[in-house]
Amino acid sequence: MTSAENRCSLCGEPAVVRLTEPERRLCAGHFIEDAETRVLVAMKHDRMISPGDRVAVGLSGGGKDSTALLLLLHPPILPPTLGASLVAITIDEGIAGYREETLRAARDLTGELGVEHAIVTFADLFGKDLDAMLVGREAQGCTVCGVLRRRALGEAVKRTGATKLATGHNLDDEAQSVLMNVLRGDLPPAFSRTPRPGSRALRPADKTARRPLREGDRDLPPPPRLLPRPARVPPLRRDALRSEVRTMLAGLEHRHPGTMLRLMRFRDGVRRSARSAEPAKALSTCRICGELTSGEVCQVCRLLGRDGE
């Protein structure tokens, strides 16, 4: 590719990203403007936020996506437009050597932006931190962490009085999750809109988890000044299936631009067909903790051994 071809479609400055549908190359400044516009348009189109909403933003402190989301929703971009307020929530799992630094980064960012910040810990919610829970069952690390983090996010939403929860999942994350579920033969999570078991605080009639960054073509980097240290990846993720799927999809996206977006459209098409053919499965409440579940006992209680097994 010649230098002339790798120029911003809008201003002619060096491009930092190539986007599809429509095909365009953008410089850093126009990429940020483009991302802000697409996210805001998607939020308005899907009515993700209503006037008066208190929006809890999941902020890891170690990832650029949740940082970008908080910046996108921070005044003056969103609240004056839709009359919403923000609170950032961070889940402290208790991962030694990782979470300490990301908590500092989350505090620094929310302090600079003047955004309320709440921290919920595994130790507080479940009686012990993740490191202690995984002693003797390290291979289950990603599963245990994922299930308990979802419950912790729901609890944080309730504690902060939020009416909506926004997470930094982007197109990459969504496409990876769909393909992972297909590879595992776990089709309901991939193609069903039924609320996740164990997420009572996030059900549509009560609180809603929304993913505005899904409208982004790829990862959305925040302005460099607000990400003073490299993004941190939780140590448990390095050996997960997601790492292999991430690499494979990234290669396909590079060779065949639009692969991830087409995968998501396929997922959405299957969802529409399934919804018209069969009514959504009704959820019950866990007999131990009272949260929503597809069975008698929720995943959280089973993982914590509360079911007596």
Short mmCIF file of C-alpha atoms in Angstrom, two decimals:
data_model
loop_
_atom_site.label_atom_id
_atom_site.label_comp_id
_atom_site.label_asym_id
_atom_site.label_seq_id
_atom_site.Cartn_x
_atom_site.Cartn_y
_atom_site.Cartn_z
CA MET A 1 0.00 0.00 0.00
CA THR A 2 1.40 3.40 -0.96
CA SER A 3 1.48 6.28 1.50
CA ALA A 4 -1.07 8.12 -0.64
CA GLU A 5 -3.55 5.26 -0.20
CA ASN A 6 -3.12 5.19 3.57
CA ARG A 7 -4.61 8.64 4.16
CA CYS A 8 -7.68 9.75 6.07
CA SER A 9 -10.72 9.81 3.79
CA LEU A 10 -11.85 13.08 5.37
CA CYS A 11 -8.76 15.22 5.79
CA GLY A 12 -5.84 13.52 4.05
CA GLU A 13 -3.78 13.07 7.24
CA PRO A 14 -2.07 9.70 7.87
CA ALA A 15 -4.73 7.08 8.62
CA VAL A 16 -4.58 4.94 11.76
CA VAL A 17 -7.52 2.64 10.98
CA ARG A 18 -9.42 1.17 8.06
CA LEU A 19 -13.16 0.67 8.60
CA THR A 20 -15.79 -1.08 6.51
CA GLU A 21 -19.43 -0.46 5.64
CA PRO A 22 -18.83 2.11 4.41
CA GLU A 23 -15.22 1.64 3.41
CA ARG A 24 -13.10 4.44 4.85
CA ARG A 25 -9.71 5.21 6.38
CA LEU A 26 -9.51 7.64 9.27
CA CYS A 27 -6.86 9.57 11.16
CA ALA A 28 -6.83 9.42 14.97
CA GLY A 29 -9.01 12.51 15.41
CA HIS A 30 -11.64 11.52 12.88
CA PHE A 31 -11.64 7.93 14.19
CA ILE A 32 -12.59 9.16 17.67
CA GLU A 33 -15.31 11.42 16.21
CA ASP A 34 -16.59 8.54 14.09
CA ALA A 35 -16.70 6.21 17.10
CA GLU A 36 -18.53 8.77 19.23
CA THR A 37 -21.12 9.34 16.52
CA ARG A 38 -21.76 5.64 15.84
CA VAL A 39 -22.09 4.79 19.51
CA LEU A 40 -24.46 7.69 20.20
CA VAL A 41 -26.58 6.90 17.14
CA ALA A 42 -26.79 3.22 18.17
CA MET A 43 -27.79 4.14 21.72
CA LYS A 44 -30.53 6.45 20.50
CA HIS A 45 -31.76 4.01 17.85
CA ASP A 46 -32.01 1.11 20.33
CA ARG A 47 -33.25 3.39 23.12
CA MET A 48 -30.53 2.12 25.42
CA ILE A 49 -30.79 5.12 27.75
CA SER A 50 -33.85 7.11 28.77
CA PRO A 51 -34.06 10.56 30.35
CA GLY A 52 -33.33 10.37 34.06
CA ASP A 53 -31.48 7.06 33.90
CA ARG A 54 -28.59 6.46 36.27
CA VAL A 55 -26.10 4.50 34.17
CA ALA A 56 -23.57 2.21 35.82
CA VAL A 57 -20.50 1.81 33.58
CA GLY A 58 -18.45 -1.33 34.13
CA LEU A 59 -14.87 -0.05 34.45
CA SER A 60 -12.11 -2.65 34.74
CA GLY A 61 -9.30 -0.14 35.04
CA GLY A 62 -7.06 -2.44 33.03
CA GLY A 63 -8.80 -2.47 29.67
CA LYS A 64 -9.01 0.17 26.98
CA ASP A 65 -12.57 -0.76 26.00
CA SER A 66 -14.21 0.02 29.34
CA THR A 67 -12.07 3.17 29.54
CA ALA A 68 -13.25 4.21 26.07
CA LEU A 69 -16.86 3.54 27.06
CA LEU A 70 -16.65 5.76 30.14
CA LEU A 71 -15.12 8.54 28.06
CA LEU A 72 -17.82 8.17 25.41
CA LEU A 73 -20.58 8.43 28.01
CA HIS A 74 -18.94 11.16 30.04
CA PRO A 75 -20.16 14.76 29.74
CA PRO A 76 -20.53 16.64 27.54
CA ILE A 77 -21.22 13.79 25.10
CA LEU A 78 -24.12 11.87 26.62
CA PRO A 79 -25.81 13.12 29.81
CA PRO A 80 -26.82 16.57 28.47
CA THR A 81 -28.25 14.85 25.40
CA LEU A 82 -30.28 12.18 27.15
CA GLY A 83 -30.52 13.51 30.68
CA ALA A 84 -28.64 10.62 32.29
CA SER A 85 -26.14 10.45 35.14
CA LEU A 86 -23.14 8.15 35.47
CA VAL A 87 -21.50 5.98 38.09
CA ALA A 88 -18.46 3.80 37.34
CA ILE A 89 -18.35 0.36 38.97
CA THR A 90 -15.25 -1.82 39.33
CA ILE A 91 -15.22 -5.44 40.45
CA ASP A 92 -12.28 -6.44 42.64
CA GLU A 93 -11.95 -10.21 42.29
CA GLY A 94 -8.83 -10.34 44.43
CA ILE A 95 -6.29 -11.38 41.77
CA ALA A 96 -2.86 -10.77 43.28
CA GLY A 97 -0.43 -8.91 41.04
CA TYR A 98 -3.14 -7.70 38.69
CA ARG A 99 -6.09 -6.06 40.37
CA GLU A 100 -4.08 -3.66 42.58
CA GLU A 101 -2.74 -1.73 39.60
CA THR A 102 -6.01 -1.69 37.70
CA LEU A 103 -7.89 -0.38 40.75
CA ARG A 104 -5.44 2.51 40.93
CA ALA A 105 -5.97 3.21 37.23
CA ALA A 106 -9.77 3.17 37.68
CA ARG A 107 -9.55 5.54 40.64
CA ASP A 108 -7.23 7.88 38.73
CA LEU A 109 -9.51 7.99 35.69
CA THR A 110 -12.75 8.56 37.60
CA GLY A 111 -11.01 11.16 39.73
CA GLU A 112 -9.82 13.04 36.65
CA LEU A 113 -13.27 12.92 35.07
CA GLY A 114 -15.14 13.67 38.28
CA VAL A 115 -17.27 10.53 37.95
CA GLU A 116 -18.63 8.70 41.01
CA HIS A 117 -16.82 5.40 41.49
CA ALA A 118 -17.99 2.29 43.38
CA ILE A 119 -15.93 -0.86 44.04
CA VAL A 120 -17.48 -4.24 44.86
CA THR A 121 -15.22 -7.08 46.03
CA PHE A 122 -15.54 -10.85 45.77
CA ALA A 123 -14.42 -11.10 49.40
CA ASP A 124 -17.36 -8.95 50.48
CA LEU A 125 -19.94 -10.73 48.32
CA PHE A 126 -18.77 -14.33 48.46
CA GLY A 127 -16.64 -14.54 51.61
CA LYS A 128 -13.28 -15.00 49.89
CA ASP A 129 -11.34 -13.63 46.92
CA LEU A 130 -10.88 -15.40 43.59
CA ASP A 131 -7.33 -16.56 44.31
CA ALA A 132 -8.54 -18.39 47.44
CA MET A 133 -11.51 -19.91 45.60
CA LEU A 134 -9.30 -21.38 42.88
CA VAL A 135 -6.89 -23.26 45.12
CA GLY A 136 -7.00 -26.84 43.85
CA ARG A 137 -9.20 -26.02 40.85
CA GLU A 138 -7.11 -23.56 38.86
CA ALA A 139 -8.33 -25.02 35.55
CA GLN A 140 -11.80 -23.65 36.30
CA GLY A 141 -10.47 -20.12 36.71
CA CYS A 142 -12.18 -18.46 33.74
CA THR A 143 -15.53 -20.14 34.38
CA VAL A 144 -15.59 -19.29 38.08
CA CYS A 145 -14.47 -15.72 37.48
CA GLY A 146 -16.97 -15.11 34.66
CA VAL A 147 -19.98 -16.41 36.58
CA LEU A 148 -19.12 -14.54 39.78
CA ARG A 149 -18.23 -11.31 37.98
CA ARG A 150 -21.68 -11.24 36.38
CA ARG A 151 -23.29 -11.66 39.78
CA ALA A 152 -21.01 -8.98 41.24
CA LEU A 153 -21.94 -6.53 38.47
CA GLY A 154 -25.61 -7.11 39.22
CA GLU A 155 -25.01 -6.48 42.91
CA ALA A 156 -23.05 -3.30 42.12
CA VAL A 157 -25.97 -2.06 40.01
CA LYS A 158 -28.34 -2.54 42.95
CA ARG A 159 -25.98 -0.95 45.48
CA THR A 160 -25.46 2.16 43.38
CA GLY A 161 -29.15 2.57 42.55
CA ALA A 162 -28.42 2.42 38.82
CA THR A 163 -31.20 1.85 36.32
CA LYS A 164 -28.96 0.66 33.47
CA LEU A 165 -25.64 -1.14 33.17
CA ALA A 166 -23.31 -0.39 30.25
CA THR A 167 -20.37 -2.67 29.50
CA GLY A 168 -17.40 -2.21 27.19
CA HIS A 169 -17.98 -5.29 25.04
CA ASN A 170 -17.19 -4.43 21.43
CA LEU A 171 -17.60 -6.18 18.10
CA ASP A 172 -14.52 -8.34 18.70
CA ASP A 173 -15.84 -9.54 22.07
CA GLU A 174 -19.32 -10.29 20.76
CA ALA A 175 -18.07 -12.18 17.70
CA GLN A 176 -15.63 -14.18 19.83
CA SER A 177 -18.39 -15.18 22.25
CA VAL A 178 -20.66 -16.39 19.45
CA LEU A 179 -17.92 -18.51 17.87
CA MET A 180 -16.80 -19.89 21.25
CA ASN A 181 -20.33 -21.02 22.05
CA VAL A 182 -20.65 -22.66 18.64
CA LEU A 183 -17.32 -24.49 19.09
CA ARG A 184 -18.49 -25.73 22.49
CA GLY A 185 -21.85 -26.80 21.11
CA ASP A 186 -23.50 -24.44 23.58
CA LEU A 187 -26.07 -22.88 21.28
CA PRO A 188 -28.59 -21.22 23.65
CA PRO A 189 -26.12 -18.56 24.91
CA ALA A 190 -25.01 -17.86 21.34
CA PHE A 191 -28.42 -17.43 19.76
CA SER A 192 -30.95 -16.85 22.54
CA ARG A 193 -32.06 -13.53 23.99
CA THR A 194 -33.14 -15.19 27.23
CA PRO A 195 -31.50 -13.34 30.18
CA ARG A 196 -28.43 -15.00 31.62
CA PRO A 197 -29.22 -17.12 34.67
CA GLY A 198 -28.07 -15.43 37.84
CA SER A 199 -28.60 -11.93 36.48
CA ARG A 200 -31.84 -10.86 38.16
CA ALA A 201 -30.63 -7.30 38.66
CA LEU A 202 -30.04 -6.97 34.92
CA ARG A 203 -33.31 -8.32 33.51
CA PRO A 204 -34.99 -6.02 30.95
CA ALA A 205 -37.99 -5.27 33.18
CA ASP A 206 -35.68 -4.07 35.93
CA LYS A 207 -32.13 -3.14 34.94
CA THR A 208 -30.76 -3.55 31.43
CA ALA A 209 -27.23 -4.53 30.42
CA ARG A 210 -26.36 -2.84 27.13
CA ARG A 211 -23.26 -2.98 24.97
CA PRO A 212 -23.02 0.27 23.00
CA LEU A 213 -19.50 -0.50 21.76
CA ARG A 214 -20.79 -3.44 19.77
CA GLU A 215 -21.49 -0.87 17.03
CA GLY A 216 -17.74 -0.26 16.73
CA ASP A 217 -15.93 -2.10 13.93
CA ARG A 218 -13.10 -3.15 16.23
CA ASP A 219 -11.47 -2.18 19.53
CA LEU A 220 -12.01 1.50 20.30
CA PRO A 221 -8.91 3.10 21.84
CA PRO A 222 -9.41 6.04 24.22
CA PRO A 223 -7.27 9.17 24.00
CA PRO A 224 -3.69 8.19 24.99
CA ARG A 225 -3.45 10.75 27.81
CA LEU A 226 -6.09 8.84 29.76
CA LEU A 227 -4.41 5.46 29.42
CA PRO A 228 -1.02 6.14 31.09
CA ARG A 229 -0.01 2.47 31.34
CA PRO A 230 -0.41 -0.50 28.99
CA ALA A 231 -3.77 -2.23 29.13
CA ARG A 232 -3.61 -5.21 31.47
CA VAL A 233 -5.01 -8.63 30.60
CA PRO A 234 -6.26 -10.73 33.53
CA PRO A 235 -3.81 -13.63 34.00
CA LEU A 236 -6.60 -16.22 33.85
CA ARG A 237 -7.43 -15.26 30.28
CA ARG A 238 -4.07 -16.11 28.78
CA ASP A 239 -4.75 -19.84 28.46
CA ALA A 240 -8.46 -19.60 27.72
CA LEU A 241 -10.22 -20.75 24.54
CA ARG A 242 -11.02 -17.09 23.91
CA SER A 243 -7.34 -16.39 23.25
CA GLU A 244 -7.28 -18.88 20.38
CA VAL A 245 -10.60 -17.68 19.00
CA ARG A 246 -9.42 -14.06 19.26
CA THR A 247 -6.31 -14.82 17.21
CA MET A 248 -8.25 -16.77 14.59
CA LEU A 249 -10.94 -14.13 14.15
CA ALA A 250 -8.37 -11.33 14.01
CA GLY A 251 -6.61 -13.15 11.17
CA LEU A 252 -9.86 -13.68 9.29
CA GLU A 253 -10.87 -10.04 9.80
CA HIS A 254 -7.51 -8.89 8.44
CA ARG A 255 -7.77 -11.07 5.32
CA HIS A 256 -11.52 -10.69 4.86
CA PRO A 257 -12.67 -7.33 6.31
CA GLY A 258 -16.19 -7.47 7.69
CA THR A 259 -15.98 -11.08 8.91
CA MET A 260 -16.94 -10.21 12.50
CA LEU A 261 -19.81 -7.98 11.49
CA ARG A 262 -21.21 -10.69 9.21
CA LEU A 263 -20.91 -13.23 12.04
CA MET A 264 -22.97 -10.96 14.29
CA ARG A 265 -25.59 -10.47 11.59
CA PHE A 266 -25.81 -14.24 11.23
CA ARG A 267 -26.32 -14.54 15.00
CA ASP A 268 -29.03 -11.88 14.95
CA GLY A 269 -30.79 -13.62 12.05
CA VAL A 270 -30.83 -16.92 13.92
CA ARG A 271 -32.19 -15.14 17.00
CA ARG A 272 -35.05 -13.64 15.02
CA SER A 273 -35.92 -17.02 13.52
CA ALA A 274 -35.76 -18.76 16.89
CA ARG A 275 -37.87 -16.07 18.55
CA SER A 276 -40.63 -16.43 15.98
CA ALA A 277 -40.55 -20.23 16.06
CA GLU A 278 -40.41 -20.83 19.80
CA PRO A 279 -41.34 -18.71 22.85
CA ALA A 280 -38.54 -17.70 25.21
CA LYS A 281 -37.84 -20.15 28.01
CA ALA A 282 -39.20 -18.98 31.33
CA LEU A 283 -36.70 -18.62 34.16
CA SER A 284 -37.28 -19.54 37.78
CA THR A 285 -35.58 -18.32 40.94
CA CYS A 286 -32.74 -20.11 42.71
CA ARG A 287 -34.05 -21.85 45.84
CA ILE A 288 -30.93 -20.74 47.74
CA CYS A 289 -30.23 -17.12 46.80
CA GLY A 290 -33.38 -16.10 44.93
CA GLU A 291 -31.62 -14.98 41.73
CA LEU A 292 -32.90 -15.94 38.29
CA THR A 293 -31.81 -19.33 37.00
CA SER A 294 -32.78 -21.92 34.41
CA GLY A 295 -32.74 -24.69 37.01
CA GLU A 296 -33.41 -25.19 40.69
CA VAL A 297 -30.02 -23.83 41.81
CA CYS A 298 -28.06 -21.06 40.05
CA GLN A 299 -24.48 -21.35 38.80
CA VAL A 300 -23.16 -19.05 41.53
CA CYS A 301 -24.53 -21.19 44.35
CA ARG A 302 -23.23 -24.35 42.69
CA LEU A 303 -19.75 -22.89 42.25
CA LEU A 304 -19.70 -21.73 45.86
CA GLY A 305 -20.87 -25.13 47.11
CA ARG A 306 -24.06 -23.77 48.60
CA ASP A 307 -26.14 -26.55 47.09
CA GLY A 308 -24.60 -29.16 49.38
CA GLU A 309 -23.05 -31.16 46.52
#
